[in-house]
Tab-separated table of C-alpha atoms and ligand atoms in Angstrom:
chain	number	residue	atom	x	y	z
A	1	UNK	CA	115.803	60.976	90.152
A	2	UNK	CA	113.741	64.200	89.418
A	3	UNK	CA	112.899	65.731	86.065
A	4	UNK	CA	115.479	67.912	85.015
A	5	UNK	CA	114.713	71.858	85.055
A	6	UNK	CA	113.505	74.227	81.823
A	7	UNK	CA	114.986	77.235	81.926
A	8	UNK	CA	113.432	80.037	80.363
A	9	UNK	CA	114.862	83.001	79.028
A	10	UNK	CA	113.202	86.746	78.332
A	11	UNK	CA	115.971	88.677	76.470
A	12	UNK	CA	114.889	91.257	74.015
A	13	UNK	CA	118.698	91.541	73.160
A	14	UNK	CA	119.872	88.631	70.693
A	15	UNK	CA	123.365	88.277	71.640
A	16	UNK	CA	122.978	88.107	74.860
A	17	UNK	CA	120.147	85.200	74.292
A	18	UNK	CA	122.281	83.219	72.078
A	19	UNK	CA	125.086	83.689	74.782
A	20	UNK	CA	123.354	82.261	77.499
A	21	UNK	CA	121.703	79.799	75.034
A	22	UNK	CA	125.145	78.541	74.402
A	23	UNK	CA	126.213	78.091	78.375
A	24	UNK	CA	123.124	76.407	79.332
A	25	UNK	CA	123.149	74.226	76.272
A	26	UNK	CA	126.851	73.129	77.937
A	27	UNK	CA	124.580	71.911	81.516
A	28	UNK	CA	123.524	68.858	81.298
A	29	UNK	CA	121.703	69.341	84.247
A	30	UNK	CA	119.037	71.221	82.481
A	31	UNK	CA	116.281	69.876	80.316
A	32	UNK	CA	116.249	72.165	77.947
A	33	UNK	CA	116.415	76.496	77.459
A	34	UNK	CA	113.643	78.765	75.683
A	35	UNK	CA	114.286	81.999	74.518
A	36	UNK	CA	112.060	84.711	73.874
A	37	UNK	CA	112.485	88.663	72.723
A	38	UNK	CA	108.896	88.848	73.222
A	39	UNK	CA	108.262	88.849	77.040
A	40	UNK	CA	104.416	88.263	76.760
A	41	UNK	CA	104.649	85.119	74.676
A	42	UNK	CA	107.452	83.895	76.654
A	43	UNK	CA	104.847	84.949	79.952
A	44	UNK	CA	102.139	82.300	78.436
A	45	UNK	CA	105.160	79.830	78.318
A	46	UNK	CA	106.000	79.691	81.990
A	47	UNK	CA	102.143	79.695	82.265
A	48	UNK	CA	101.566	76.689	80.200
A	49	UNK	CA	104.625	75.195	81.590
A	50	UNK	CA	104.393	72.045	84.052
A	51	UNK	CA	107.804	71.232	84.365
A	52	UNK	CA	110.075	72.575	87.159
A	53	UNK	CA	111.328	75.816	85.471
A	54	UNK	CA	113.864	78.138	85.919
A	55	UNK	CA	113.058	82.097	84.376
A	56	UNK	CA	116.084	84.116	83.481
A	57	UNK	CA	114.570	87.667	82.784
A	58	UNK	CA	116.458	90.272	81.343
A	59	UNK	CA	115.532	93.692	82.788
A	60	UNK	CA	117.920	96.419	80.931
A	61	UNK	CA	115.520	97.903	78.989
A	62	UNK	CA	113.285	98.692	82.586
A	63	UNK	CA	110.448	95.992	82.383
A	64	UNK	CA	107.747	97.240	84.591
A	65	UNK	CA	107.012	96.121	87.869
A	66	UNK	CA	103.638	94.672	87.285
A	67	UNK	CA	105.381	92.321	84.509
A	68	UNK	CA	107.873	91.046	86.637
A	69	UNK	CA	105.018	90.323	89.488
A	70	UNK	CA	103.014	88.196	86.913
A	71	UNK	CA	106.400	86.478	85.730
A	72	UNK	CA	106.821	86.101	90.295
A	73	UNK	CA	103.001	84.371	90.209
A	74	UNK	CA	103.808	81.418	88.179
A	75	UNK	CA	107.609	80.680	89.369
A	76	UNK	CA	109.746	81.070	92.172
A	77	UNK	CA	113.069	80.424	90.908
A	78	UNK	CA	113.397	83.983	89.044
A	79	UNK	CA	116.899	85.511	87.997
A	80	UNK	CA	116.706	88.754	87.194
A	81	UNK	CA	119.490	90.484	84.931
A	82	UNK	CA	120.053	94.023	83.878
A	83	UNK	CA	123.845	96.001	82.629
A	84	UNK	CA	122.461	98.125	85.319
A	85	UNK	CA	124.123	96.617	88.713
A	86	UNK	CA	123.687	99.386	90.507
A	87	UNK	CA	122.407	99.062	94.618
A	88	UNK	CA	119.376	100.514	93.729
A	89	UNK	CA	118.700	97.946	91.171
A	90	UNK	CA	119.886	94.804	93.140
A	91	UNK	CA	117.533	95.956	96.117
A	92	UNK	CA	114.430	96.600	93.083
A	93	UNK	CA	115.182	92.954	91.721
A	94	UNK	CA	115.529	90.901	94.776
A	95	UNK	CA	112.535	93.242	96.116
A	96	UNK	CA	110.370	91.698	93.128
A	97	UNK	CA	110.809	88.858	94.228
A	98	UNK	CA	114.287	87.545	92.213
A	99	UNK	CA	115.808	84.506	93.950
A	100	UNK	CA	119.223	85.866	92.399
A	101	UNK	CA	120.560	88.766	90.286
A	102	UNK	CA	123.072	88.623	87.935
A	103	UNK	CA	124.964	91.439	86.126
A	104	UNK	CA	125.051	91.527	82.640
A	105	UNK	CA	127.163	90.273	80.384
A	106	UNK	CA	126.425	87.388	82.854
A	107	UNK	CA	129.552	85.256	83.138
A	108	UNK	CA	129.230	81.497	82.724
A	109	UNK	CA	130.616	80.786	86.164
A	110	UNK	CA	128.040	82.639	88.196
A	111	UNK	CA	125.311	81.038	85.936
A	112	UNK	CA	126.628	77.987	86.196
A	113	UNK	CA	126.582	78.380	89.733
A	114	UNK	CA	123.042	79.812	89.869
A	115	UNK	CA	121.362	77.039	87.646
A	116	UNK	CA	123.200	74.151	89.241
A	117	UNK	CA	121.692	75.450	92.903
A	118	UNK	CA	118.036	75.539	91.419
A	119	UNK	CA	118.677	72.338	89.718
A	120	UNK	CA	119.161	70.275	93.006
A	121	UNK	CA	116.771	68.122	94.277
A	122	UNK	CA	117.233	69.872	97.978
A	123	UNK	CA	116.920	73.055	97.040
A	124	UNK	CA	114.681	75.061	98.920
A	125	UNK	CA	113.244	77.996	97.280
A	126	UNK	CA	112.776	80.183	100.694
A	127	UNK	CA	115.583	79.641	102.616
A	128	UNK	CA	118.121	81.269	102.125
A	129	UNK	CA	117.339	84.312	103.331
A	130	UNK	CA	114.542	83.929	105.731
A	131	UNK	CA	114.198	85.928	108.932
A	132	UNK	CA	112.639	85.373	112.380
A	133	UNK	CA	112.026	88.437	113.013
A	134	UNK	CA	110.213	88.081	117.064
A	135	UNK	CA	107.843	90.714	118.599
A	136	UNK	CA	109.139	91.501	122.279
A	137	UNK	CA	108.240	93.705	125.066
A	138	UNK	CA	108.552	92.425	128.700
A	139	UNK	CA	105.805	94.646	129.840
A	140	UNK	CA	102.455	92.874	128.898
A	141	UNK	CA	99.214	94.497	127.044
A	142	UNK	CA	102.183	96.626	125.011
A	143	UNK	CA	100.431	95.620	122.124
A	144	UNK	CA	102.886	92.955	120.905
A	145	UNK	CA	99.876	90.921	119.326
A	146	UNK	CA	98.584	93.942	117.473
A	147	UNK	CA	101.819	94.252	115.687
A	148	UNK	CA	102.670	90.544	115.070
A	149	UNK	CA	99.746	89.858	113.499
A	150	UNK	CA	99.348	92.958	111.293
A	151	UNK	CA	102.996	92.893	110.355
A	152	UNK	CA	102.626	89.498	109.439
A	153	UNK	CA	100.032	89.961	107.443
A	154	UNK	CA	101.203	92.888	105.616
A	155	UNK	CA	104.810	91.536	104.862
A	156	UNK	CA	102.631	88.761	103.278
A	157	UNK	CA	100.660	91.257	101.456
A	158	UNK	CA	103.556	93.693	100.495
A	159	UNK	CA	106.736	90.983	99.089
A	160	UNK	CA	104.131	87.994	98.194
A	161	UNK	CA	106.480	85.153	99.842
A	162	UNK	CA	105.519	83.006	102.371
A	163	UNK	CA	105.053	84.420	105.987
A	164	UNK	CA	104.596	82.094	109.078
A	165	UNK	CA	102.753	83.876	112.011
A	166	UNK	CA	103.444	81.888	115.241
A	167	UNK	CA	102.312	82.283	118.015
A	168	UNK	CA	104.385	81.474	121.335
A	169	UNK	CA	102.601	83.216	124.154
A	170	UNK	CA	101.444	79.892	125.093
A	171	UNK	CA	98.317	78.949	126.855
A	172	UNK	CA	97.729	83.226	126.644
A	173	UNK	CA	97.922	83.269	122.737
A	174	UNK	CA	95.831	86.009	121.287
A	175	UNK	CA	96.647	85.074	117.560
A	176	UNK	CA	93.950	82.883	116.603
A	177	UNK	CA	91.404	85.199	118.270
A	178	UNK	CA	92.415	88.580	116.478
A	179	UNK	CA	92.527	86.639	113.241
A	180	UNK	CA	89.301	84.511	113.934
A	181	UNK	CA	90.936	81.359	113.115
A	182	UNK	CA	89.983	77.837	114.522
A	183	UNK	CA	93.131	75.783	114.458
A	184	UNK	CA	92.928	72.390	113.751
A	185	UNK	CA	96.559	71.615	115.281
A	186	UNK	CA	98.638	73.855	117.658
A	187	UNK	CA	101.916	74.839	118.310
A	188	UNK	CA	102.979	72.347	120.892
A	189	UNK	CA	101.607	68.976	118.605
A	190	UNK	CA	103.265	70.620	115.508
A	191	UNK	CA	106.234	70.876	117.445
A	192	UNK	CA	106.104	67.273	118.427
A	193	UNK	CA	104.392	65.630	115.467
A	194	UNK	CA	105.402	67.374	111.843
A	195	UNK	CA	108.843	68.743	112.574
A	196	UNK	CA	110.665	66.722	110.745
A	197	UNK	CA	108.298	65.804	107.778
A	198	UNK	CA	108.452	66.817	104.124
A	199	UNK	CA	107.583	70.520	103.123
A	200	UNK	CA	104.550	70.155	101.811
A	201	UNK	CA	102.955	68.148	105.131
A	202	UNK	CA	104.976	70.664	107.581
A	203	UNK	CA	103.192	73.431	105.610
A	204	UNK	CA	99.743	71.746	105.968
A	205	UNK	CA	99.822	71.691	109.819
A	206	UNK	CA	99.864	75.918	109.746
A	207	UNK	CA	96.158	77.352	109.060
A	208	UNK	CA	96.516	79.652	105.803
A	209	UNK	CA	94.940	82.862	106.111
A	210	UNK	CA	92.233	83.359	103.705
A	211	UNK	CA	93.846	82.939	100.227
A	212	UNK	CA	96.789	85.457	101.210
A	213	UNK	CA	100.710	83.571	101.785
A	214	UNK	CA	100.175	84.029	105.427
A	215	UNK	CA	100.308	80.829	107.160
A	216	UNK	CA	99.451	80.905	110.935
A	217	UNK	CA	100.469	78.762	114.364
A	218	UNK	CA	97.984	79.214	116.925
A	219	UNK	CA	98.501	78.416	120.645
A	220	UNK	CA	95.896	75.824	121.635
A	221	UNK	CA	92.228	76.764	121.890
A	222	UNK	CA	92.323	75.456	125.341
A	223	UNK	CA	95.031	76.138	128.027
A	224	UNK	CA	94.747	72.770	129.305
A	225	UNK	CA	95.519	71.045	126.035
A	226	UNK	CA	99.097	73.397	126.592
A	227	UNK	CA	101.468	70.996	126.790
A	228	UNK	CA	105.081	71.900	127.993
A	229	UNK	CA	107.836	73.117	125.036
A	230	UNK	CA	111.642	72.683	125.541
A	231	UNK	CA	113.530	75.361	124.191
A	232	UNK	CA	115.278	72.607	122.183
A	233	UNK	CA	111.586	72.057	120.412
A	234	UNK	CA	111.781	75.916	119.742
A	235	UNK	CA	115.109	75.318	117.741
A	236	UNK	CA	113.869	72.416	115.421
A	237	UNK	CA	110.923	74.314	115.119
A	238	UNK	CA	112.497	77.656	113.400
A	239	UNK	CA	114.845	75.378	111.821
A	240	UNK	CA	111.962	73.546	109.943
A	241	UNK	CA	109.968	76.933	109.593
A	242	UNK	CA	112.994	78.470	108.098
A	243	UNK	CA	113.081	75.761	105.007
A	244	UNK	CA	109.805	76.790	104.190
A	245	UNK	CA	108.438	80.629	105.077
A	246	UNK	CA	110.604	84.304	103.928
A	247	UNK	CA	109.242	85.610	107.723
A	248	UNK	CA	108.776	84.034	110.683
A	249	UNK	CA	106.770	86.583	112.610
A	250	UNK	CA	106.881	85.301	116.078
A	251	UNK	CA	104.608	86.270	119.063
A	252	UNK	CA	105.643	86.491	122.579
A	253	UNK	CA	104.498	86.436	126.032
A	254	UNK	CA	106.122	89.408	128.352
A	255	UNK	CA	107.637	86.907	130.607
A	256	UNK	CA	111.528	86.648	130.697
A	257	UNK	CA	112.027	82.715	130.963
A	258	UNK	CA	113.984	79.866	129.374
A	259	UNK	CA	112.023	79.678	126.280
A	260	UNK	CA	111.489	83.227	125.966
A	261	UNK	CA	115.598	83.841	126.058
A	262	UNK	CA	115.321	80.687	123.357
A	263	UNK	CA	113.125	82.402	121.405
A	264	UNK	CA	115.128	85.346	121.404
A	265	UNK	CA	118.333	83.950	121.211
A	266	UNK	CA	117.655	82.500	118.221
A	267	UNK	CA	115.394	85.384	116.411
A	268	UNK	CA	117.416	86.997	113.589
A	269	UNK	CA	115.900	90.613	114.875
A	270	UNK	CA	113.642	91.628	117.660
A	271	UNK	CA	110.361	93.851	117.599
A	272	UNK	CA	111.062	95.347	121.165
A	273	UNK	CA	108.136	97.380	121.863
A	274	UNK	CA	107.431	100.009	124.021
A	275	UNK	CA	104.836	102.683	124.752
A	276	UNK	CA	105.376	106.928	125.407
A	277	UNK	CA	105.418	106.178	129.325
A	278	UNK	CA	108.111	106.584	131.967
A	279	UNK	CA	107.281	103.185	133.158
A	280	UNK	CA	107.209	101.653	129.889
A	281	UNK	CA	110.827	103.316	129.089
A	282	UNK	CA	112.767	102.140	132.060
A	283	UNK	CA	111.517	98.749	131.983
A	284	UNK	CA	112.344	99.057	127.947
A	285	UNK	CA	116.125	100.277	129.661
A	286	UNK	CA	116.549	97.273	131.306
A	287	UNK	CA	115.909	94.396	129.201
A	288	UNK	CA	117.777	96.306	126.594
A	289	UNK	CA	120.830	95.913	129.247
A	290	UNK	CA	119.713	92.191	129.550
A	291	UNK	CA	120.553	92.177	125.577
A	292	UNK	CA	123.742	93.490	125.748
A	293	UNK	CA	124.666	91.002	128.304
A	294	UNK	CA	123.854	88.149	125.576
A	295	UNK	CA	126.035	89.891	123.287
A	296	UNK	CA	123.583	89.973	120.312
A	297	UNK	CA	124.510	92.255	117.256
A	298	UNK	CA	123.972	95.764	117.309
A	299	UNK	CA	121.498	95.698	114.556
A	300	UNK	CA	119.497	92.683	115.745
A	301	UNK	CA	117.577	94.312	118.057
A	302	UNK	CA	115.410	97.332	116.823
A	303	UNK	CA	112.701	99.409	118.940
A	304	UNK	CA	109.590	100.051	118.321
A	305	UNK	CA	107.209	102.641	119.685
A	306	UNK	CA	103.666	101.997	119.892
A	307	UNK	CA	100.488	103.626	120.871
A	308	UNK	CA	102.683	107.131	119.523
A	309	UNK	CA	100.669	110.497	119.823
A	310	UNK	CA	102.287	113.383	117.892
A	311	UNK	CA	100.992	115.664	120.816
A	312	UNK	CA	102.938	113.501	123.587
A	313	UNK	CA	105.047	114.980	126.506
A	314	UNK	CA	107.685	112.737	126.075
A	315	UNK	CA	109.193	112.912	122.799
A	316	UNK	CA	110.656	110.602	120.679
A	317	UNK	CA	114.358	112.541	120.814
A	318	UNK	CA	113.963	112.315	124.814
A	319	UNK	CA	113.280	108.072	123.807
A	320	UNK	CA	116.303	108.048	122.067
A	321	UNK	CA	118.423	110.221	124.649
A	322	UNK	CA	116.948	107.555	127.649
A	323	UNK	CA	117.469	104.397	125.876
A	324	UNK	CA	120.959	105.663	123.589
A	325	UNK	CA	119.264	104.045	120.816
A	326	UNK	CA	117.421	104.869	117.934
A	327	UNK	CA	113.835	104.526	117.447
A	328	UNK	CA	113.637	102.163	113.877
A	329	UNK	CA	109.676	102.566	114.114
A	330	UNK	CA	106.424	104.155	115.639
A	331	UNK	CA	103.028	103.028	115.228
A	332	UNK	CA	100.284	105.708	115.835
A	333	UNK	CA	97.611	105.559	118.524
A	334	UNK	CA	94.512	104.725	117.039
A	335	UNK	CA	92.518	101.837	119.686
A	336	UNK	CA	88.988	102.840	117.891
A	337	UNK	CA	90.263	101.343	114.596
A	338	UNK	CA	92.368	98.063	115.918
A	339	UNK	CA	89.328	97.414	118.476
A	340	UNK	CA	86.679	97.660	115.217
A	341	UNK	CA	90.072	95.217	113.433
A	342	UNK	CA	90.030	92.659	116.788
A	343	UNK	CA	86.286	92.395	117.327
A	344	UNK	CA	85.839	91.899	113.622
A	345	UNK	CA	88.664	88.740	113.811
A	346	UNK	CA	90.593	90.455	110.448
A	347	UNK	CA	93.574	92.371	110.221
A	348	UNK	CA	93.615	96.561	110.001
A	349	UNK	CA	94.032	96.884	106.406
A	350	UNK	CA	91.076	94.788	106.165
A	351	UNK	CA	88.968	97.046	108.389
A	352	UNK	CA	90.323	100.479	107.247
A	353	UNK	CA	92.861	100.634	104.969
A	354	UNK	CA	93.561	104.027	104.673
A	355	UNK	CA	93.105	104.882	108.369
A	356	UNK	CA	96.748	106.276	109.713
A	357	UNK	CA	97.173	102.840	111.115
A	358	UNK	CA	96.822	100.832	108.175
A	359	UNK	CA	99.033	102.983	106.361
A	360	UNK	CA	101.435	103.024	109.026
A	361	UNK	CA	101.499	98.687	109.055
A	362	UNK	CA	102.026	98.917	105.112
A	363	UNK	CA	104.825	101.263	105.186
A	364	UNK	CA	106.169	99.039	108.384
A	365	UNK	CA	106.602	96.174	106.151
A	366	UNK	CA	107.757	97.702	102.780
A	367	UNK	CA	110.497	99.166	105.358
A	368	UNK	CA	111.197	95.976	107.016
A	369	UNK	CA	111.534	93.642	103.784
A	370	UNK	CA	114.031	96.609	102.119
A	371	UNK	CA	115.879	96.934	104.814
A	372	UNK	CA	116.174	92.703	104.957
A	373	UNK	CA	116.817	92.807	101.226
A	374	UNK	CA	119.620	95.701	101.243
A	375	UNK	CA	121.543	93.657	104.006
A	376	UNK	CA	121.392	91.112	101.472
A	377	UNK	CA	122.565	93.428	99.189
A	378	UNK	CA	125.368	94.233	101.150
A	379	UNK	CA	126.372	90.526	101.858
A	380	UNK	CA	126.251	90.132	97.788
A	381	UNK	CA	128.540	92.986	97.421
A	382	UNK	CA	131.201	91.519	99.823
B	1	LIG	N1	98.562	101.443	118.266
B	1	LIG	C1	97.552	101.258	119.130
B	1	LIG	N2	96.600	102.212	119.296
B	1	LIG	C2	95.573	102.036	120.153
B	1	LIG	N3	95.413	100.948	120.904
B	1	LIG	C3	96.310	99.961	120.807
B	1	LIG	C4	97.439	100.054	119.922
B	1	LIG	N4	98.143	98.900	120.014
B	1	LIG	C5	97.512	98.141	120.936
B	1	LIG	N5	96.421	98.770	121.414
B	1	LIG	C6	95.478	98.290	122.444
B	1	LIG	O1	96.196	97.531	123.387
B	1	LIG	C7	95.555	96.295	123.609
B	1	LIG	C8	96.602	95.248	123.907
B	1	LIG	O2	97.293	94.949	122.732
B	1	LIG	P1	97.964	93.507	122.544
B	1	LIG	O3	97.026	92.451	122.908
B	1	LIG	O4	98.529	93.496	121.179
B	1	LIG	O5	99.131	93.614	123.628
B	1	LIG	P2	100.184	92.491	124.028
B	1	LIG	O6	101.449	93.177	124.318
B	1	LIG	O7	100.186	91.428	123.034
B	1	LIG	O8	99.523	91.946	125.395
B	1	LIG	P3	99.895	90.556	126.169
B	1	LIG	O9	101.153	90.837	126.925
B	1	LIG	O10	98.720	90.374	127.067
B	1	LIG	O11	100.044	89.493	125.166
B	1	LIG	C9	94.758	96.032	122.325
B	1	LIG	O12	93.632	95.274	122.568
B	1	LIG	C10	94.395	97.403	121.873
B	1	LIG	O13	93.203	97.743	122.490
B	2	LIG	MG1	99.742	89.376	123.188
């Protein structure tokens, strides 16, 4: 049997601490409750704090952001409450980093509800709402790799959870090269040998980039140590990843075969990229039919436009008009500042932060976790 959880509580109003002190008193699932008015002494408790804790923060009186990230560094099961339910503040919360908002007055039920799912031995702090989110074009050298790898590594950057970064264009993988990382196990003997395991092991077979909370799965540094994937290994493999990492970013090959349609079948959304050429469009045309004829949800799959020039005959409208979809992204041309990023074995922000293209792969990522987090939002409303 595991210790019991702490819970925490930052409150600068003292009814509602003695409220909730009363509830959680009634638990006996939890250890014991704190309760501070002043947030920076109750800070250096979670700090000094070994136990398995549980941080109720009250956010009313509009704590600032950079509090609520320190509070974020040193636990992950965060509630965040405010009397101000609006959208905009759900979205802020769970954006911070909150496992769960709750409205204030909070009512015993929902924190009953709340504390008893952080209190269980299986929970799993990233799960709920993680994404595989899959980078697609069937057209190869699209620059699927480009984008994988610095949206990965920017979603990592941006929300601070855990991002995976897999690579499955096997035995053509590009990941561990653009990165400059020297696996010590691939995707195929992951597959076969730590699905399955505990967290903690499953999360040591992925490489961790630098000191950042991206975690990467390289294809195997030599094609003939490939060895063949089922698309059933694909599915235990996302299943596992999806206990443990807020984004899957997944990497593709351009090929349109039984483990690709796996892959894709089971992503959550779909990266399809294209590129500003007739070419590039109709083949884009096509697989987009091939989507509609697996019936996936209308918002699953988005498109993005690579390689964009402002200056470009072919306009994003006329995109639209061809495809009779809407363009969710476009990522600027700029090869002299991802060849310096590539050659260099480091992501774009790394190289040039500033450039266009670095801002353009932050602002990708900010986008891509709100827009996660308000369909959340909108699932919490219902
Ligand atoms: N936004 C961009 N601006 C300029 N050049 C780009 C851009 N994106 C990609 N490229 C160029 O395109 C090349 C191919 O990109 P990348 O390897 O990501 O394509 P891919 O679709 O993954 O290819 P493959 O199908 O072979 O896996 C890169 O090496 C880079 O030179
Ligand atoms: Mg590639």
């Amino acid at each position: 049997m595991q210790n019991k959880p702490m819970v925490v509580v930052l409150d600068s109003n003292p009814n509602s601490r003695e409220i909730l002190a009363s509830y959680i008193n009634e638990m006996d699932f939890i250890q014991e409750v704190k309760l501070y008015s002043d947030y920076n002494q109750g800070l250096e408790e979670i700090k000094s704090l070994k136990d398995d804790v549980i941080v109720i923060l009250d956010i009313s009186q509009g704590n600032s952001d950079e509090f609520i990230e320190k509070v974020r560094l040193h636990v992950s099961k965060l509630i965040i409450t405010s009397t101000d339910y609006s959208t905009n503040m759900i979205v802020k919360a769970l954006r911070m980093g909150a496992k769960e908002f709750l409205p204030k007055p909070v009512l015993k039920n929902d924190l009953f509800r709340v504390l008893k799912m952080f209190a269980d031995e299986n929970y799993s702090s990233e799960d709920s709402n993680s994404k595989v989110i899959s980078v697609y074009s069937n057209k190869g050298g699209i620059g699927k790799t480009v984008i994988a790898v610095n949206l990965a590594k920017e979603l990592a950057q941006v929300t601070k959870s855990k991002v995976a970064l897999v690579d499955l264009n096997l035995q053509l993988g590009d990941v561990a090269t653009f990165l400059n990382l020297n696996p010590i196990f691939d995707v195929s003997y992951v597959m076969k040998n730590f699905v399955g395991k505990n967290e903690d092991e499953f999360l040591k077979s992925f490489e961790q980039y630098k000191d950042s909370s991206l975690y990467v799965l390289s294809d195997p540094t030599y094609i003939e140590q490939a060895e063949r994937i089922s698309p059933q290994e694909i599915v235990s493999l996302f299943k596992a990843m999806k206990k443990v990492f807020t984004y899957i970013i997944v990497d593709m090959s351009s090929a349109i075969d039984e483990n690709s349609l796996k892959i894709l079948d089971c992503s959550d959304l779909i990266f399809f990229t294209t590129i500003v050429n007739i070419p590039a469009i109709r083949n884009a045309q096509r697989c987009l039919n091939l989507f509609k004829s697996r019936h996936y949800p209308n918002d699953k799959v988005k498109i993005i436009v690579n390689r964009y020039m402002d200056n470009d005959e072919i306009k994003i409208e006329d995109i639209e008009n061809t495809l009779g979809e809407k363009i969710y992204w476009k990522i600027p041309n700029n090869y002299f500042t991802i060849m310096d990023a590539i050659n260099k074995g480091v992501s774009i922000s790394e190289v040039n932060s500033s450039s266009n293209i670095g801002n353009n792969f932050r602002e990708f990522a900010m986008k891509v976790s709100d827009d996660i987090i308000e369909q959340a939002v909108i699932q919490y409303r219902m």
